[in-house]
Amino acid sequence: MSERGEAVGVIGVGWVGLVTAACFAELGHRVIARDIVPEKVEALTRGDVAIHEPGLTEMIHRNAERITFTTSMEELLEGARLLFTCVDTPPTYSGDADLSRVRAVVAELGEDSGHVLVMKSTVPAGTGESIRRDRPGLSYVSCPEFLKEGTAVADFMHPDRVVVGADAGDEEAADAVAALYAPLGEEGEILRTDVASAEMIKLASNAFLATKISFINEIANVCEEVGADVGEVARGMGADTRIGSSFLRAGIGYGGSCFPKDVSALKMLAGNTGYHFQLLTSVIEVNELQKRRVVGKLEKHLGSLIGKRIALLGLAFKPDTDDMREASSLVLSARLQGEGAEVVAYDPVAVERASPMLTSVEMADSAIAALEGADAAVLVTEWGEFRDLDWAAAAEKMARPLIVDGRNFLDPTAMAAAGFEYEGIGRQARPAPTKVS
Ligand code: UDX
């Protein structure tokens, strides 16, 4: 297998690290990927990829000869100069980003090693500057990731942009990082900037996308009051190229490993400098309230929820993943139980991951089983199989065929025809037709 250019080092083979390692190998680079967990490294060396990401396993197998997985920092430092740091930066209790893993990586690099620390992990603006102050012998480049779960491989290979941030003195390091992406050709427009701006680009992009979602969710709530349909409103708004049509799907709010964490991290970062980021405070609050609105919609039809059996369809934070991080289902099930409801749930893949987090929720092994005897259903995650369900048969099995479609995923007219009372988000409620016998 031929290889191009210099070797790429990857630190941390979680989801971002593994996708980064696989894709750089696919682009023809030799990759050395290091993780501190021996079981993970052994499994990956055997070709066992525990992360579900379309195309990833095949890509790792196809490029097996180009990728070495190791626990040894020495092997990594000997084999590669450019070290893509892909460790977790989860939120702390204060909402700041936890940089302990990043600091542990920096501590392992020598004082004057000649290596380039390339930061892929999402870090607060200012992190690069403080690492450079601490380790003047280390070159530092910020190269944030913009990958979406479920399309991460495609996102890497066909990026909207690649951001490479470096400060004075690190121009050569930035050239070397940019060169790694050169095989992407025209696709990966490389945006060269300084470190602090690169760090802010990542946080601001995610915060803006979250703002778009909270904005359309508030528009949806107003649509319900004035008789409009948020889908139509989003279509009309999105046709304006200055607005754009993506990320205008109203629903019960955003979740996942990035948006909640990054919005909070940016708000805290601003707060720590003495600036109150008013808009983001509202974005977060709207997202929290949006999940809770489902309770009001159910109460409108059912009155008190005490003793009512509510079926949640979907638990993962979005379809095609078993990721439960910041999933709306967590807040929703707790709120429903807080109102005295009995909660039963079904998810095509996330049940194993969700069960320990939702110990008092009954898990069903099919959508129909979850709906059986339920007083209402809430569609939480827009899994494809929910569209194909025999809803007329489901209506027969429910104690009351009432559905709150938290993702505006189902066709309201078809659901009414199947015998359901239908409530979406920012859509007009559809009563089920009265049965003529
Ligand atoms: C996101 C960013 O898109 C990515 O660039 C970043 O690197 C990581 O965070 P991801 O978390 O995988 O990626 O999910 P994404 O598909 O962006 O959706 C995030 C959440 O927003 C989901 O809960 C989704 O249901 C919700 N969402 C998305 C909406 O409610 N409405 C929309 O219009 C779009």
Short mmCIF file of C-alpha atoms and ligand atoms in Angstrom, two decimals:
data_model
loop_
_atom_site.label_atom_id
_atom_site.label_comp_id
_atom_site.label_asym_id
_atom_site.label_seq_id
_atom_site.Cartn_x
_atom_site.Cartn_y
_atom_site.Cartn_z
CA MET A 1 0.00 0.00 0.00
CA SER A 2 1.52 3.33 -0.97
CA GLU A 3 1.52 6.25 1.43
CA ARG A 4 1.66 9.97 0.91
CA GLY A 5 3.40 12.75 2.85
CA GLU A 6 4.19 12.60 6.51
CA ALA A 7 2.52 10.31 9.06
CA VAL A 8 -0.50 11.46 11.01
CA GLY A 9 -0.70 10.90 14.76
CA VAL A 10 -4.11 10.64 16.44
CA ILE A 11 -4.54 10.88 20.21
CA GLY A 12 -7.76 9.36 21.54
CA VAL A 13 -9.69 6.90 19.37
CA GLY A 14 -13.21 7.75 20.44
CA TRP A 15 -15.73 8.68 17.77
CA VAL A 16 -13.87 11.77 16.46
CA GLY A 17 -10.42 10.16 16.68
CA LEU A 18 -11.44 6.99 14.92
CA VAL A 19 -13.20 8.80 12.09
CA THR A 20 -10.16 11.10 11.75
CA ALA A 21 -7.73 8.16 11.72
CA ALA A 22 -9.77 6.17 9.18
CA CYS A 23 -10.33 9.11 6.84
CA PHE A 24 -6.69 10.25 6.83
CA ALA A 25 -5.70 6.65 6.01
CA GLU A 26 -8.29 6.65 3.23
CA LEU A 27 -6.66 9.82 1.87
CA GLY A 28 -3.41 7.85 1.62
CA HIS A 29 -1.63 8.88 4.81
CA ARG A 30 0.11 6.58 7.25
CA VAL A 31 -1.69 6.89 10.63
CA ILE A 32 -0.59 6.04 14.17
CA ALA A 33 -3.54 6.20 16.57
CA ARG A 34 -2.95 6.07 20.30
CA ASP A 35 -5.42 5.49 23.12
CA ILE A 36 -4.87 4.85 26.82
CA VAL A 37 -7.46 2.05 27.03
CA PRO A 38 -5.69 -1.25 26.15
CA GLU A 39 -8.95 -3.15 25.43
CA LYS A 40 -9.96 -0.53 22.88
CA VAL A 41 -6.56 -0.71 21.16
CA GLU A 42 -6.59 -4.54 21.13
CA ALA A 43 -10.10 -4.64 19.67
CA LEU A 44 -9.25 -2.10 16.95
CA THR A 45 -6.04 -3.96 16.11
CA ARG A 46 -8.18 -7.09 15.58
CA GLY A 47 -10.46 -5.01 13.34
CA ASP A 48 -13.36 -4.86 15.81
CA VAL A 49 -14.94 -1.42 15.57
CA ALA A 50 -17.42 -0.80 18.39
CA ILE A 51 -18.58 2.58 17.06
CA HIS A 52 -21.60 2.56 14.76
CA GLU A 53 -20.89 5.01 11.99
CA PRO A 54 -21.84 4.27 8.38
CA GLY A 55 -18.80 3.31 6.28
CA LEU A 56 -16.33 3.46 9.18
CA THR A 57 -15.66 -0.25 9.76
CA GLU A 58 -15.18 -0.91 6.04
CA MET A 59 -12.84 2.07 5.78
CA ILE A 60 -10.71 0.84 8.70
CA HIS A 61 -10.53 -2.67 7.26
CA ARG A 62 -9.69 -1.36 3.79
CA ASN A 63 -6.83 0.71 5.21
CA ALA A 64 -5.66 -1.72 7.90
CA GLU A 65 -2.08 -1.66 6.59
CA ARG A 66 -1.89 2.11 6.89
CA ILE A 67 -3.21 2.40 10.48
CA THR A 68 -1.41 1.31 13.64
CA PHE A 69 -3.32 1.36 16.93
CA THR A 70 -1.18 1.59 20.04
CA THR A 71 -1.25 2.46 23.74
CA SER A 72 2.35 3.68 23.58
CA MET A 73 2.95 7.42 23.61
CA GLU A 74 6.59 6.72 22.70
CA GLU A 75 5.59 4.86 19.55
CA LEU A 76 3.30 7.72 18.61
CA LEU A 77 5.92 10.41 19.21
CA GLU A 78 8.56 8.48 17.30
CA GLY A 79 6.30 7.80 14.34
CA ALA A 80 4.45 11.08 13.88
CA ARG A 81 5.09 14.80 14.23
CA LEU A 82 1.54 16.04 13.66
CA LEU A 83 -0.58 14.93 16.61
CA PHE A 84 -4.35 15.30 16.15
CA THR A 85 -5.77 15.49 19.66
CA CYS A 86 -9.26 14.00 19.74
CA VAL A 87 -9.92 13.53 23.46
CA ASP A 88 -13.23 14.28 25.17
CA THR A 89 -13.99 17.73 26.60
CA PRO A 90 -17.27 17.00 28.41
CA PRO A 91 -19.09 19.73 30.36
CA THR A 92 -18.30 20.13 34.04
CA TYR A 93 -21.00 20.84 36.64
CA SER A 94 -20.41 24.55 36.03
CA GLY A 95 -21.09 24.19 32.29
CA ASP A 96 -17.45 24.93 31.38
CA ALA A 97 -15.55 22.45 29.19
CA ASP A 98 -13.55 19.86 31.17
CA LEU A 99 -10.01 20.17 29.80
CA SER A 100 -8.42 17.58 32.08
CA ARG A 101 -7.87 15.08 29.25
CA VAL A 102 -6.39 17.76 27.01
CA ARG A 103 -4.06 18.77 29.85
CA ALA A 104 -3.05 15.13 30.38
CA VAL A 105 -2.05 14.91 26.70
CA VAL A 106 -0.02 18.12 26.90
CA ALA A 107 1.72 16.83 30.05
CA GLU A 108 2.80 13.70 28.18
CA LEU A 109 4.46 15.65 25.38
CA GLY A 110 8.02 16.70 26.08
CA GLU A 111 8.96 20.30 26.82
CA ASP A 112 10.66 20.78 23.47
CA SER A 113 9.67 17.79 21.44
CA GLY A 114 9.35 19.40 18.01
CA HIS A 115 5.85 17.97 17.72
CA VAL A 116 2.75 19.81 16.53
CA LEU A 117 -0.32 19.60 18.72
CA VAL A 118 -3.30 19.78 16.38
CA MET A 119 -6.44 20.39 18.42
CA LYS A 120 -9.54 18.64 17.04
CA SER A 121 -11.31 18.47 20.41
CA THR A 122 -13.73 21.34 21.02
CA VAL A 123 -12.07 23.70 23.48
CA PRO A 124 -12.89 27.19 24.73
CA ALA A 125 -11.28 30.03 22.81
CA GLY A 126 -8.04 30.86 24.61
CA THR A 127 -7.05 27.24 25.23
CA GLY A 128 -4.45 27.24 22.45
CA GLU A 129 -2.91 30.43 23.75
CA SER A 130 -2.63 29.05 27.27
CA ILE A 131 -1.06 25.78 26.04
CA ARG A 132 1.46 27.71 23.98
CA ARG A 133 2.35 29.85 27.00
CA ASP A 134 2.81 26.72 29.05
CA ARG A 135 4.76 24.78 26.40
CA PRO A 136 6.71 27.27 24.27
CA GLY A 137 8.57 24.44 22.50
CA LEU A 138 5.39 22.94 21.12
CA SER A 139 3.81 24.05 17.87
CA TYR A 140 0.03 24.45 18.08
CA VAL A 141 -2.62 24.33 15.38
CA SER A 142 -6.38 24.47 15.89
CA CYS A 143 -8.30 22.30 13.42
CA PRO A 144 -11.83 21.83 14.83
CA GLU A 145 -14.10 19.00 13.75
CA PHE A 146 -17.54 19.61 12.24
CA LEU A 147 -18.74 16.01 11.98
CA LYS A 148 -22.34 14.89 12.44
CA GLU A 149 -23.12 11.51 13.94
CA GLY A 150 -24.40 9.17 11.28
CA THR A 151 -22.69 11.03 8.42
CA ALA A 152 -19.26 11.63 9.99
CA VAL A 153 -17.26 9.79 7.31
CA ALA A 154 -19.02 11.63 4.49
CA ASP A 155 -18.68 14.94 6.39
CA PHE A 156 -14.90 14.38 6.69
CA MET A 157 -14.47 13.45 3.03
CA HIS A 158 -16.76 16.24 1.72
CA PRO A 159 -16.36 19.10 4.19
CA ASP A 160 -18.01 22.50 3.79
CA ARG A 161 -14.70 23.89 5.03
CA VAL A 162 -11.54 22.84 6.86
CA VAL A 163 -10.45 25.39 9.46
CA VAL A 164 -6.72 25.61 10.20
CA GLY A 165 -5.78 28.14 12.87
CA ALA A 166 -2.21 28.98 13.82
CA ASP A 167 -0.40 31.93 15.36
CA ALA A 168 2.89 33.61 14.45
CA GLY A 169 5.76 31.13 14.45
CA ASP A 170 3.58 28.14 13.62
CA GLU A 171 3.05 28.89 9.92
CA GLU A 172 5.01 25.82 8.80
CA ALA A 173 3.01 23.56 11.13
CA ALA A 174 -0.23 24.99 9.70
CA ASP A 175 1.07 24.39 6.14
CA ALA A 176 1.77 20.77 7.06
CA VAL A 177 -1.72 20.29 8.52
CA ALA A 178 -3.35 21.95 5.48
CA ALA A 179 -1.29 19.67 3.20
CA LEU A 180 -2.87 16.59 4.80
CA TYR A 181 -6.26 17.73 3.52
CA ALA A 182 -4.96 18.53 0.03
CA PRO A 183 -6.21 15.21 -1.46
CA LEU A 184 -9.76 16.47 -0.82
CA GLY A 185 -9.07 18.92 -3.66
CA GLU A 186 -11.68 21.59 -4.26
CA GLU A 187 -14.09 19.96 -1.78
CA GLY A 188 -12.31 21.01 1.35
CA GLU A 189 -11.89 24.74 1.14
CA ILE A 190 -9.14 25.42 3.64
CA LEU A 191 -9.77 28.44 5.77
CA ARG A 192 -6.53 29.69 7.33
CA THR A 193 -6.84 31.87 10.42
CA ASP A 194 -5.42 32.47 13.89
CA VAL A 195 -5.91 30.01 16.80
CA ALA A 196 -8.45 32.00 18.85
CA SER A 197 -10.61 32.62 15.76
CA ALA A 198 -10.49 28.93 14.79
CA GLU A 199 -11.60 27.99 18.31
CA MET A 200 -14.43 30.53 18.11
CA ILE A 201 -15.52 29.33 14.64
CA LYS A 202 -16.34 25.92 16.09
CA LEU A 203 -18.24 27.22 19.12
CA ALA A 204 -20.03 29.94 17.16
CA SER A 205 -21.09 27.50 14.40
CA ASN A 206 -22.71 25.09 16.83
CA ALA A 207 -24.24 27.90 18.87
CA PHE A 208 -25.71 29.43 15.70
CA LEU A 209 -27.19 26.10 14.59
CA ALA A 210 -28.70 25.62 18.06
CA THR A 211 -30.07 29.17 17.83
CA LYS A 212 -31.70 28.32 14.50
CA ILE A 213 -33.41 25.34 16.12
CA SER A 214 -34.61 27.26 19.18
CA PHE A 215 -35.78 30.07 16.88
CA ILE A 216 -37.89 27.79 14.69
CA ASN A 217 -39.23 26.08 17.81
CA GLU A 218 -40.48 29.39 19.15
CA ILE A 219 -41.96 30.20 15.74
CA ALA A 220 -43.69 26.81 15.92
CA ASN A 221 -45.18 27.67 19.29
CA VAL A 222 -46.58 30.91 17.86
CA CYS A 223 -47.86 29.05 14.75
CA GLU A 224 -49.98 26.90 17.05
CA GLU A 225 -51.63 30.04 18.42
CA VAL A 226 -52.31 31.76 15.11
CA GLY A 227 -53.36 28.80 12.96
CA ALA A 228 -50.18 28.62 10.85
CA ASP A 229 -48.08 25.56 9.95
CA VAL A 230 -44.40 25.80 10.90
CA GLY A 231 -43.39 23.45 8.06
CA GLU A 232 -44.81 25.92 5.56
CA VAL A 233 -43.25 28.85 7.40
CA ALA A 234 -39.82 27.15 7.42
CA ARG A 235 -40.17 26.37 3.69
CA GLY A 236 -40.88 29.99 2.93
CA MET A 237 -38.14 31.28 5.19
CA GLY A 238 -35.59 28.76 3.96
CA ALA A 239 -36.10 29.81 0.33
CA ASP A 240 -34.30 33.03 1.23
CA THR A 241 -30.65 32.12 0.61
CA ARG A 242 -29.58 34.40 3.44
CA ILE A 243 -31.52 32.17 5.84
CA GLY A 244 -31.12 28.74 4.21
CA SER A 245 -33.46 25.80 4.61
CA SER A 246 -31.41 23.51 6.84
CA PHE A 247 -31.79 23.32 10.63
CA LEU A 248 -35.31 24.73 10.53
CA ARG A 249 -37.09 21.54 11.57
CA ALA A 250 -39.26 22.33 14.58
CA GLY A 251 -39.60 19.69 17.26
CA ILE A 252 -39.01 18.94 20.92
CA GLY A 253 -35.55 20.41 20.96
CA TYR A 254 -31.94 19.55 20.20
CA GLY A 255 -29.81 17.04 22.09
CA GLY A 256 -26.64 15.04 21.50
CA SER A 257 -23.04 15.29 22.55
CA CYS A 258 -22.27 18.64 20.93
CA PHE A 259 -24.98 21.28 20.85
CA PRO A 260 -25.96 21.34 24.55
CA LYS A 261 -22.31 21.17 25.61
CA ASP A 262 -20.96 23.72 23.13
CA VAL A 263 -23.75 26.26 23.63
CA SER A 264 -23.22 26.08 27.37
CA ALA A 265 -19.41 26.23 26.96
CA LEU A 266 -19.68 29.39 24.83
CA LYS A 267 -22.08 31.00 27.29
CA MET A 268 -19.70 30.18 30.16
CA LEU A 269 -16.64 31.29 28.20
CA ALA A 270 -18.30 34.66 27.63
CA GLY A 271 -19.43 34.81 31.26
CA ASN A 272 -15.93 34.09 32.52
CA THR A 273 -14.70 37.14 30.64
CA GLY A 274 -17.45 39.22 32.25
CA TYR A 275 -19.76 39.25 29.21
CA HIS A 276 -23.33 37.99 29.62
CA PHE A 277 -24.35 36.21 26.40
CA GLN A 278 -28.07 37.03 26.65
CA LEU A 279 -29.12 35.32 23.41
CA LEU A 280 -27.59 31.95 24.29
CA THR A 281 -29.28 32.01 27.69
CA SER A 282 -32.59 32.13 25.83
CA VAL A 283 -31.54 29.47 23.29
CA ILE A 284 -30.86 27.06 26.16
CA GLU A 285 -34.06 27.96 28.01
CA VAL A 286 -36.23 27.57 24.90
CA ASN A 287 -34.68 24.14 24.31
CA GLU A 288 -35.47 23.06 27.87
CA LEU A 289 -39.04 24.34 27.75
CA GLN A 290 -39.69 22.78 24.36
CA LYS A 291 -39.39 19.24 25.73
CA ARG A 292 -41.75 20.11 28.57
CA ARG A 293 -44.44 21.43 26.24
CA VAL A 294 -45.27 17.84 25.34
CA VAL A 295 -46.69 17.41 28.85
CA GLY A 296 -49.11 20.30 28.30
CA LYS A 297 -50.20 18.86 24.95
CA LEU A 298 -50.98 15.51 26.58
CA GLU A 299 -52.84 17.17 29.47
CA LYS A 300 -54.95 19.14 26.99
CA HIS A 301 -56.43 15.83 25.83
CA LEU A 302 -56.09 13.57 28.87
CA GLY A 303 -56.47 15.93 31.81
CA SER A 304 -54.34 14.73 34.71
CA LEU A 305 -51.60 12.28 33.72
CA ILE A 306 -51.76 10.39 37.01
CA GLY A 307 -51.91 6.68 36.22
CA LYS A 308 -51.96 7.29 32.45
CA ARG A 309 -49.80 4.99 30.33
CA ILE A 310 -47.68 6.98 27.88
CA ALA A 311 -45.64 5.27 25.13
CA LEU A 312 -42.42 6.94 23.97
CA LEU A 313 -41.45 6.03 20.42
CA GLY A 314 -37.69 6.54 20.08
CA LEU A 315 -35.17 7.26 22.82
CA ALA A 316 -31.91 8.13 21.00
CA PHE A 317 -31.16 11.85 20.56
CA LYS A 318 -31.60 11.45 16.81
CA PRO A 319 -32.28 8.54 14.43
CA ASP A 320 -29.64 6.06 13.21
CA THR A 321 -27.63 6.20 16.41
CA ASP A 322 -27.84 4.60 19.86
CA ASP A 323 -26.39 7.76 21.41
CA MET A 324 -28.42 8.83 24.45
CA ARG A 325 -26.35 11.87 25.39
CA GLU A 326 -28.68 14.78 26.22
CA ALA A 327 -31.54 12.94 24.51
CA SER A 328 -34.92 14.68 24.86
CA SER A 329 -36.37 11.31 25.96
CA LEU A 330 -34.48 11.57 29.28
CA VAL A 331 -36.10 14.84 30.32
CA LEU A 332 -39.47 13.89 28.87
CA SER A 333 -39.76 10.54 30.64
CA ALA A 334 -38.76 12.11 33.96
CA ARG A 335 -41.32 14.91 33.50
CA LEU A 336 -44.07 12.46 32.61
CA GLN A 337 -43.27 10.30 35.61
CA GLY A 338 -43.19 13.46 37.72
CA GLU A 339 -46.80 14.05 36.64
CA GLY A 340 -47.70 10.54 37.79
CA ALA A 341 -47.71 8.83 34.37
CA GLU A 342 -46.50 5.32 33.68
CA VAL A 343 -43.93 5.39 30.86
CA VAL A 344 -43.24 2.61 28.37
CA ALA A 345 -40.68 3.07 25.59
CA TYR A 346 -39.37 1.52 22.41
CA ASP A 347 -36.27 2.33 20.37
CA PRO A 348 -34.91 0.20 17.51
CA VAL A 349 -31.28 0.35 18.75
CA ALA A 350 -30.85 2.50 21.88
CA VAL A 351 -32.64 0.33 24.47
CA GLU A 352 -29.44 -1.30 25.75
CA ARG A 353 -27.78 2.08 26.28
CA ALA A 354 -30.97 3.73 27.56
CA SER A 355 -32.08 1.09 30.08
CA PRO A 356 -29.54 1.92 32.83
CA MET A 357 -30.45 5.62 32.46
CA LEU A 358 -34.21 5.00 32.52
CA THR A 359 -34.56 2.31 35.15
CA SER A 360 -38.20 3.09 35.94
CA VAL A 361 -39.28 3.10 32.29
CA GLU A 362 -40.69 -0.14 30.90
CA MET A 363 -38.88 -1.15 27.71
CA ALA A 364 -40.93 -2.76 24.94
CA ASP A 365 -39.42 -4.79 22.14
CA SER A 366 -41.50 -3.32 19.33
CA ALA A 367 -43.41 -0.12 18.63
CA ILE A 368 -46.71 -2.00 18.60
CA ALA A 369 -45.90 -3.64 21.95
CA ALA A 370 -45.20 -0.19 23.43
CA LEU A 371 -48.46 1.21 22.08
CA GLU A 372 -50.62 -1.64 23.33
CA GLY A 373 -52.97 -0.34 26.05
CA ALA A 374 -51.34 3.13 26.03
CA ASP A 375 -53.41 6.26 26.67
CA ALA A 376 -51.15 8.26 24.33
CA ALA A 377 -47.94 8.02 22.31
CA VAL A 378 -45.16 10.55 21.90
CA LEU A 379 -42.88 10.28 18.88
CA VAL A 380 -39.52 11.37 20.30
CA THR A 381 -37.04 10.23 17.62
CA GLU A 382 -37.86 10.15 13.92
CA TRP A 383 -36.80 6.56 13.14
CA GLY A 384 -37.75 5.53 9.59
CA GLU A 385 -39.64 2.46 10.81
CA PHE A 386 -42.21 4.66 12.57
CA ARG A 387 -43.32 6.02 9.22
CA ASP A 388 -44.00 2.50 7.95
CA LEU A 389 -45.89 1.33 11.02
CA ASP A 390 -49.45 0.01 10.54
CA TRP A 391 -50.95 2.93 12.42
CA ALA A 392 -54.56 1.80 11.95
CA ALA A 393 -53.68 -1.51 13.67
CA ALA A 394 -51.81 0.44 16.38
CA ALA A 395 -54.87 2.65 16.99
CA GLU A 396 -56.98 -0.45 17.62
CA LYS A 397 -54.54 -1.65 20.28
CA MET A 398 -54.25 1.63 22.19
CA ALA A 399 -56.55 2.58 25.07
CA ARG A 400 -56.78 5.99 23.41
CA PRO A 401 -55.25 6.59 19.97
CA LEU A 402 -53.68 9.96 20.71
CA ILE A 403 -50.22 10.89 19.39
CA VAL A 404 -47.94 13.86 20.00
CA ASP A 405 -45.50 13.87 17.08
CA GLY A 406 -42.46 15.53 18.63
CA ARG A 407 -40.60 15.67 15.30
CA ASN A 408 -43.41 16.51 12.86
CA PHE A 409 -42.47 13.26 11.19
CA LEU A 410 -45.86 11.71 10.47
CA ASP A 411 -48.53 12.85 8.02
CA PRO A 412 -51.30 14.43 10.13
CA THR A 413 -54.04 13.62 7.59
CA ALA A 414 -52.97 9.96 7.30
CA MET A 415 -52.76 9.69 11.09
CA ALA A 416 -56.27 11.12 11.47
CA ALA A 417 -57.48 8.66 8.81
CA ALA A 418 -55.83 5.83 10.81
CA GLY A 419 -58.01 6.84 13.76
CA PHE A 420 -55.57 9.03 15.72
CA GLU A 421 -56.03 12.35 17.44
CA TYR A 422 -52.84 14.06 16.18
CA GLU A 423 -50.77 16.86 17.71
CA GLY A 424 -47.54 18.00 16.11
CA ILE A 425 -45.24 20.90 16.95
CA GLY A 426 -46.36 24.12 15.29
CA ARG A 427 -49.01 22.29 13.29
CA GLN A 428 -52.73 22.45 13.81
CA ALA A 429 -54.14 19.58 15.88
CA ARG A 430 -56.17 17.03 13.84
CA PRO A 431 -59.04 15.31 15.62
CA ALA A 432 -59.64 11.70 14.65
CA PRO A 433 -62.73 11.35 12.41
CA THR A 434 -65.80 10.13 14.28
CA LYS A 435 -66.40 6.51 13.42
CA VAL A 436 -69.67 5.81 11.58
CA SER A 437 -70.87 2.31 12.40
C1 UDX B 1 -23.80 18.43 15.60
C2 UDX B 1 -23.31 19.37 14.49
O1 UDX B 1 -24.22 19.30 13.38
C3 UDX B 1 -21.89 19.04 14.07
O2 UDX B 1 -21.43 19.97 13.11
C4 UDX B 1 -20.99 19.09 15.32
O3 UDX B 1 -19.66 18.78 15.01
C5 UDX B 1 -21.53 18.14 16.38
O4 UDX B 1 -22.89 18.48 16.68
P1 UDX B 1 -24.80 15.95 15.83
O5 UDX B 1 -24.78 16.18 17.30
O6 UDX B 1 -24.31 14.66 15.30
O7 UDX B 1 -23.91 17.10 15.09
O8 UDX B 1 -26.32 16.12 15.38
P2 UDX B 1 -27.20 16.97 14.37
O9 UDX B 1 -27.63 16.10 13.26
O10 UDX B 1 -26.57 18.25 14.01
O11 UDX B 1 -28.50 17.23 15.30
C6 UDX B 1 -28.37 17.78 16.61
C7 UDX B 1 -29.73 17.87 17.31
O12 UDX B 1 -30.51 18.90 16.73
C8 UDX B 1 -30.57 16.60 17.23
O13 UDX B 1 -31.16 16.38 18.51
C9 UDX B 1 -31.65 16.93 16.21
O14 UDX B 1 -32.85 16.22 16.44
C10 UDX B 1 -31.81 18.42 16.44
N1 UDX B 1 -32.29 19.17 15.26
C11 UDX B 1 -31.51 19.27 14.15
C12 UDX B 1 -33.54 19.79 15.30
O15 UDX B 1 -34.27 19.72 16.31
N2 UDX B 1 -33.95 20.51 14.22
C13 UDX B 1 -33.19 20.65 13.10
O16 UDX B 1 -33.64 21.32 12.17
C14 UDX B 1 -31.94 20.01 13.06
#
